[in-house]
């Protein structure tokens, strides 16, 4: 090969390399531009998603200000929780809601139970409420001197208990023993108060809370005073329950107490109307003479002394009335039409009061 051919060949190879390099860089430039476009596209998508997510998190889907009850069953997965909220009309766009919970690390911190959500709440507020476990609390007021039956009815109004379970536990020896109740019934030990219960609580838990409140109210001073009067806790509660059922007026209760203390000292029957009808399956209306004559271990028209157990669940006023009766010698009282009572120290005076304040109609005592 002569020098001229060699030179031509070198130049030819050089041009081929230039063409190849040009093609490579041109192709690389195209790929680079494509990659940059894809990256910019994804960044734009993410930015748009973030903006939409932010707007979603602070916007309620319903401005009508309506409360909605939602039950989150125990063991529900987060997807199930999301579906429950969606069906309740509290959220939409589940992908956004799910993304919010991931950001807040909320999925593993949601407590089961019944929640009350307002439709004006934002998804952000809904998630915060679920994380707090802010389940719905029912404010339940148990009035002083409610009987066991009345307490059951009140709790059933809020669907907080199982009645059969409540009645079973009310007489369960082991359960009562665990609550330090030395009696065959929980009657008398369910303290009347205002409670905040939720439906995740069991019937047992609710009963424990109420009995715990009873023991908080029984002070060492009350126990000491009862001992001085030869009353154990059970007799104290039994006595107080009768006083409470006779009068709802706290100012009058020491007078009622004095009457019963005086009668017991004289070995007279207490003759308390509420005891005559306590253990009836159902009682409404007025106490009849036939009620007063019926044989019952609770009927103090028939038995002597206190009945075997409380006939209601007394409050502090009734308990203190037992321990600190009024210093009077009354032995009788009769109900006036306004609900208060007229007190008498003699049977003659009492009969006059009966004629004045009561009348008999079809064996009905008023």
Coordinates of C-alpha atoms in Angstrom, one line a residue:
X1 CA 0.0 0.0 0.0
X2 CA 1.5 3.3 -1.0
X3 CA 1.6 6.4 1.1
X4 CA -1.4 8.0 -0.7
X5 CA -3.7 5.1 -0.1
X6 CA -2.7 4.9 3.5
X7 CA -3.4 8.5 4.0
X8 CA -6.8 8.2 2.3
X9 CA -7.6 5.2 4.5
X10 CA -6.7 7.1 7.7
X11 CA -8.9 10.1 6.7
X12 CA -11.7 7.7 5.9
X13 CA -11.5 6.1 9.3
X14 CA -11.4 9.5 10.9
X15 CA -14.6 10.5 9.2
X16 CA -16.3 7.3 10.3
X17 CA -15.3 7.9 13.9
X18 CA -16.6 11.5 13.7
X19 CA -19.9 10.3 12.3
X20 CA -20.2 7.6 15.0
X21 CA -19.3 10.1 17.8
X22 CA -21.8 12.6 16.4
X23 CA -24.5 9.9 16.2
X24 CA -23.7 8.8 19.8
X25 CA -23.8 12.3 21.3
X26 CA -27.0 13.1 19.3
X27 CA -28.6 9.9 20.7
X28 CA -27.4 10.6 24.2
X29 CA -28.7 14.1 24.0
X30 CA -32.1 12.8 23.0
X31 CA -32.1 10.2 25.9
X32 CA -31.0 12.9 28.3
X33 CA -33.8 15.2 27.2
X34 CA -36.3 12.4 27.5
X35 CA -35.1 11.4 31.0
X36 CA -35.3 15.0 32.1
X37 CA -38.8 15.4 30.7
X38 CA -39.9 12.2 32.6
X39 CA -38.3 13.5 35.9
X40 CA -39.9 16.9 35.5
X41 CA -43.2 15.2 34.7
X42 CA -43.1 13.1 37.9
X43 CA -42.0 16.2 39.9
X44 CA -45.0 18.0 38.5
X45 CA -47.3 15.1 39.3
X46 CA -46.0 14.9 42.9
X47 CA -46.3 18.7 43.4
X48 CA -49.9 18.6 42.0
X49 CA -50.7 15.6 44.3
X50 CA -49.2 17.4 47.3
X51 CA -51.2 20.5 46.6
X52 CA -54.4 18.4 46.1
X53 CA -53.6 16.4 49.3
X54 CA -53.1 19.6 51.3
X55 CA -56.3 21.0 50.1
X56 CA -58.1 17.7 50.7
X57 CA -56.7 17.5 54.3
X58 CA -58.2 20.8 55.3
X59 CA -61.5 20.6 53.4
X60 CA -64.7 19.0 54.8
X61 CA -66.8 17.2 52.3
X62 CA -70.1 18.2 53.9
X63 CA -70.8 21.6 55.4
X64 CA -74.3 20.7 56.8
X65 CA -72.9 20.3 60.4
X66 CA -74.6 16.9 61.0
X67 CA -73.4 14.4 63.7
X68 CA -72.8 10.8 62.4
X69 CA -72.2 7.8 64.7
X70 CA -69.6 5.3 63.4
X71 CA -68.7 2.0 64.9
X72 CA -65.1 0.8 64.4
X73 CA -65.1 -3.0 65.2
X74 CA -62.2 -4.5 67.1
X75 CA -59.6 -6.0 64.8
X76 CA -60.6 -3.9 61.8
X77 CA -57.9 -3.3 59.2
X78 CA -57.2 0.2 58.1
X79 CA -58.7 -0.4 54.7
X80 CA -61.9 -1.6 56.4
X81 CA -61.9 1.6 58.6
X82 CA -61.5 3.7 55.5
X83 CA -64.5 1.9 53.9
X84 CA -66.6 2.4 57.0
X85 CA -65.9 6.2 57.0
X86 CA -66.5 6.3 53.3
X87 CA -69.9 4.6 53.6
X88 CA -70.8 7.0 56.4
X89 CA -70.3 9.9 54.0
X90 CA -67.4 11.3 56.1
X91 CA -64.6 11.0 53.5
X92 CA -64.2 10.6 49.8
X93 CA -61.2 10.1 47.5
X94 CA -59.9 7.2 49.6
X95 CA -56.4 7.4 48.0
X96 CA -55.9 10.8 49.5
X97 CA -57.2 9.7 52.9
X98 CA -55.0 6.7 52.9
X99 CA -52.0 8.9 51.9
X100 CA -52.7 11.2 54.9
X101 CA -52.7 8.3 57.3
X102 CA -49.4 7.1 56.0
X103 CA -47.9 10.6 56.4
X104 CA -49.3 10.8 60.0
X105 CA -48.3 7.2 60.8
X106 CA -51.9 6.7 61.9
X107 CA -52.7 3.2 60.6
X108 CA -51.4 1.3 63.7
X109 CA -52.8 3.7 66.2
X110 CA -56.5 3.7 65.6
X111 CA -58.6 2.5 68.6
X112 CA -61.8 0.5 68.0
X113 CA -65.0 1.8 69.4
X114 CA -68.0 4.1 68.6
X115 CA -67.1 7.5 67.3
X116 CA -69.3 10.6 66.8
X117 CA -68.1 12.7 63.8
X118 CA -69.5 15.9 62.6
X119 CA -69.8 16.0 58.8
X120 CA -68.0 19.4 58.8
X121 CA -64.8 17.8 60.1
X122 CA -61.9 17.8 57.8
X123 CA -60.1 14.5 57.0
X124 CA -57.2 15.8 59.0
X125 CA -59.4 16.3 62.1
X126 CA -61.0 12.9 61.5
X127 CA -57.6 11.2 61.6
X128 CA -56.5 13.1 64.7
X129 CA -59.7 12.0 66.5
X130 CA -59.1 8.3 65.5
X131 CA -55.5 8.6 66.7
X132 CA -56.6 10.0 70.1
X133 CA -59.2 7.3 70.5
X134 CA -61.7 10.0 71.1
X135 CA -64.7 7.6 71.2
X136 CA -68.2 8.8 72.1
X137 CA -68.9 9.1 75.8
X138 CA -72.4 9.0 77.1
X139 CA -73.2 11.2 80.0
X140 CA -75.5 9.1 82.3
X141 CA -77.0 10.5 85.5
X142 CA -78.2 8.0 88.0
X143 CA -80.4 9.8 90.5
X144 CA -80.1 9.2 94.2
X145 CA -82.1 6.3 95.5
X146 CA -82.7 4.6 92.2
X147 CA -83.4 0.9 92.5
X148 CA -81.5 -1.8 90.7
X149 CA -84.3 -2.1 88.2
X150 CA -84.4 1.7 87.6
X151 CA -80.6 1.8 87.1
X152 CA -80.8 -1.1 84.5
X153 CA -83.5 0.8 82.6
X154 CA -81.5 4.0 82.6
X155 CA -78.4 2.3 81.3
X156 CA -80.4 0.4 78.7
X157 CA -81.7 3.7 77.3
X158 CA -78.1 4.4 76.2
X159 CA -77.5 0.8 75.0
X160 CA -74.6 0.5 77.5
X161 CA -75.3 -2.9 79.1
X162 CA -76.7 -6.4 78.5
X163 CA -79.6 -6.7 81.0
X164 CA -79.3 -10.5 81.5
X165 CA -75.5 -10.1 82.1
X166 CA -76.2 -7.3 84.5
X167 CA -78.7 -9.3 86.5
X168 CA -76.5 -12.3 86.6
X169 CA -73.5 -10.3 87.9
X170 CA -75.7 -8.5 90.4
X171 CA -76.1 -11.7 92.3
X172 CA -72.8 -13.4 91.5
X173 CA -71.1 -14.3 94.7
X174 CA -67.5 -14.2 93.3
X175 CA -68.1 -10.9 91.5
X176 CA -69.6 -9.3 94.6
X177 CA -66.7 -10.6 96.7
X178 CA -64.2 -9.1 94.3
X179 CA -66.0 -5.7 94.9
X180 CA -65.8 -6.2 98.7
X181 CA -69.6 -6.5 98.9
X182 CA -70.6 -8.8 101.7
X183 CA -74.2 -9.4 100.5
X184 CA -76.1 -11.5 98.1
X185 CA -77.0 -8.6 95.8
X186 CA -75.3 -5.5 94.4
X187 CA -78.4 -3.5 95.2
X188 CA -77.4 -0.5 97.3
X189 CA -73.8 -0.4 96.2
X190 CA -74.3 1.1 92.7
X191 CA -73.5 4.7 93.7
X192 CA -75.8 7.4 92.2
X193 CA -73.8 9.9 90.3
X194 CA -73.1 11.3 86.8
X195 CA -70.9 9.0 84.8
X196 CA -69.4 9.1 81.4
X197 CA -69.5 5.6 79.8
X198 CA -68.8 4.4 76.3
X199 CA -70.1 1.4 74.5
X200 CA -66.8 -0.3 74.3
X201 CA -67.1 -0.9 78.1
X202 CA -68.4 -4.2 79.2
X203 CA -71.4 -4.5 81.6
X204 CA -68.9 -5.8 84.3
X205 CA -66.7 -2.7 83.8
X206 CA -69.6 -0.3 84.2
X207 CA -70.8 -2.1 87.4
X208 CA -67.3 -2.0 88.8
X209 CA -67.0 1.8 88.2
X210 CA -70.2 2.4 90.0
X211 CA -69.3 0.3 93.0
X212 CA -65.9 1.9 93.1
X213 CA -67.5 5.3 93.4
X214 CA -69.6 3.9 96.3
X215 CA -66.5 3.0 98.3
X216 CA -64.9 6.4 97.5
X217 CA -67.9 8.0 99.2
X218 CA -67.8 5.8 102.4
X219 CA -65.3 7.7 104.6
X220 CA -63.5 6.3 107.6
X221 CA -65.6 8.7 109.7
X222 CA -68.8 7.2 108.4
X223 CA -67.6 3.7 109.1
X224 CA -66.6 4.7 112.7
X225 CA -70.0 6.4 113.3
X226 CA -71.9 3.4 112.0
X227 CA -69.9 1.2 114.3
X228 CA -70.9 3.4 117.2
X229 CA -74.5 2.9 116.2
X230 CA -74.0 -0.9 115.9
X231 CA -74.5 -0.8 112.2
X232 CA -72.3 -2.6 109.7
X233 CA -72.0 -1.3 106.1
X234 CA -74.7 -3.5 104.8
X235 CA -77.2 -2.4 107.5
X236 CA -76.2 1.2 106.9
X237 CA -76.9 1.0 103.2
X238 CA -80.2 -0.9 103.8
X239 CA -81.3 1.7 106.3
X240 CA -80.3 4.6 104.0
X241 CA -82.1 3.0 101.0
X242 CA -85.4 3.1 102.9
X243 CA -85.0 6.7 103.9
X244 CA -84.1 7.6 100.3
X245 CA -87.2 5.9 98.9
X246 CA -89.4 7.7 101.5
X247 CA -88.3 11.2 100.7
X248 CA -86.3 12.9 97.9
X249 CA -85.9 16.0 100.1
X250 CA -82.4 16.0 101.6
X251 CA -83.4 18.4 104.3
X252 CA -86.2 16.1 105.4
X253 CA -84.2 12.9 105.4
X254 CA -82.8 13.3 109.0
X255 CA -86.4 13.6 110.2
X256 CA -87.4 10.4 108.4
X257 CA -84.3 8.8 109.9
X258 CA -85.2 9.9 113.4
X259 CA -88.7 8.3 113.0
X260 CA -87.2 4.9 112.0
X261 CA -84.5 5.0 114.7
X262 CA -87.2 5.8 117.3
X263 CA -89.4 3.0 116.1
X264 CA -86.6 0.5 116.1
X265 CA -85.7 1.5 119.7
X266 CA -89.3 0.8 120.7
X267 CA -89.3 -2.5 118.8
X268 CA -92.0 -1.1 116.5
X269 CA -92.2 -2.2 112.9
X270 CA -90.9 0.4 110.5
X271 CA -94.0 0.2 108.3
X272 CA -92.4 1.8 105.3
X273 CA -94.5 1.8 102.1
X274 CA -91.6 1.4 99.6
X275 CA -90.5 -1.9 101.3
X276 CA -94.0 -3.4 100.7
X277 CA -93.7 -3.2 97.0
X278 CA -89.9 -3.5 96.5
X279 CA -89.7 -7.1 95.3
X280 CA -92.8 -7.1 93.1
X281 CA -91.9 -7.9 89.5
X282 CA -93.6 -4.8 88.3
X283 CA -95.2 -2.0 90.3
X284 CA -96.7 1.2 89.1
X285 CA -99.1 3.7 90.6
X286 CA -100.2 3.7 94.3
X287 CA -99.5 1.5 97.2
X288 CA -102.6 -0.5 98.1
X289 CA -103.7 -2.0 101.4
X290 CA -103.2 -5.4 99.8
X291 CA -99.6 -4.5 99.3
X292 CA -99.1 -3.7 102.9
X293 CA -100.5 -7.1 104.0
X294 CA -98.4 -9.2 101.5
X295 CA -95.8 -11.6 102.9
X296 CA -92.4 -10.6 101.8
X297 CA -89.0 -10.6 103.5
X298 CA -88.7 -6.9 102.6
X299 CA -92.2 -5.8 103.7
X300 CA -91.6 -3.8 107.0
X301 CA -95.4 -3.9 107.7
X302 CA -94.9 -7.6 108.2
X303 CA -91.3 -8.1 109.4
X304 CA -89.6 -6.6 112.4
X305 CA -86.4 -4.5 112.0
X306 CA -84.6 -3.9 108.8
X307 CA -85.2 -5.9 105.6
X308 CA -82.4 -8.3 104.6
X309 CA -80.9 -5.9 102.1
X310 CA -81.2 -2.5 100.5
X311 CA -84.3 -1.6 98.4
X312 CA -82.4 1.1 96.4
X313 CA -79.0 2.7 95.9
X314 CA -78.7 5.6 98.3
X315 CA -76.7 8.7 97.9
X316 CA -74.6 10.5 100.5
X317 CA -77.5 12.5 101.9
X318 CA -79.4 9.3 102.8
X319 CA -76.3 7.6 104.2
X320 CA -75.6 10.6 106.4
X321 CA -79.2 10.8 107.5
X322 CA -78.9 7.3 109.0
X323 CA -75.8 8.3 110.9
X324 CA -77.1 11.7 112.1
X325 CA -80.8 11.6 112.7
X326 CA -82.7 14.7 113.8
X327 CA -83.0 15.1 117.6
X328 CA -86.8 14.6 117.6
X329 CA -89.2 12.1 119.2
X330 CA -91.5 11.5 116.2
X331 CA -92.8 8.0 115.5
X332 CA -95.0 8.7 112.5
X333 CA -95.2 10.6 109.3
X334 CA -97.7 11.0 106.5
X335 CA -97.1 12.3 103.0
X336 CA -98.7 15.6 102.0
X337 CA -99.9 16.3 98.5
X338 CA -96.8 18.4 97.8
X339 CA -94.5 15.5 98.5
X340 CA -93.3 16.7 101.9
X341 CA -94.3 15.0 105.2
X342 CA -96.2 15.8 108.4
X343 CA -94.5 14.2 111.5
X344 CA -96.3 13.1 114.6
X345 CA -95.1 11.8 118.0
X346 CA -98.4 10.0 118.9
X347 CA -100.8 7.7 117.2
X348 CA -103.7 10.0 117.9
X349 CA -101.9 12.9 116.2
X350 CA -100.9 10.7 113.3
X351 CA -104.5 9.6 112.7
X352 CA -105.6 13.2 112.6
X353 CA -102.9 13.8 110.0
X354 CA -104.0 10.9 107.9
X355 CA -107.5 12.2 107.8
X356 CA -106.2 15.6 106.9
X357 CA -103.6 14.6 104.2
X358 CA -104.8 11.3 102.9
X359 CA -107.9 9.7 101.6
X360 CA -108.8 6.1 100.8
X361 CA -110.1 5.4 97.3
X362 CA -110.5 1.8 96.1
X363 CA -108.0 0.6 98.7
X364 CA -105.5 3.2 97.4
X365 CA -103.4 5.0 99.9
X366 CA -102.3 8.4 98.8

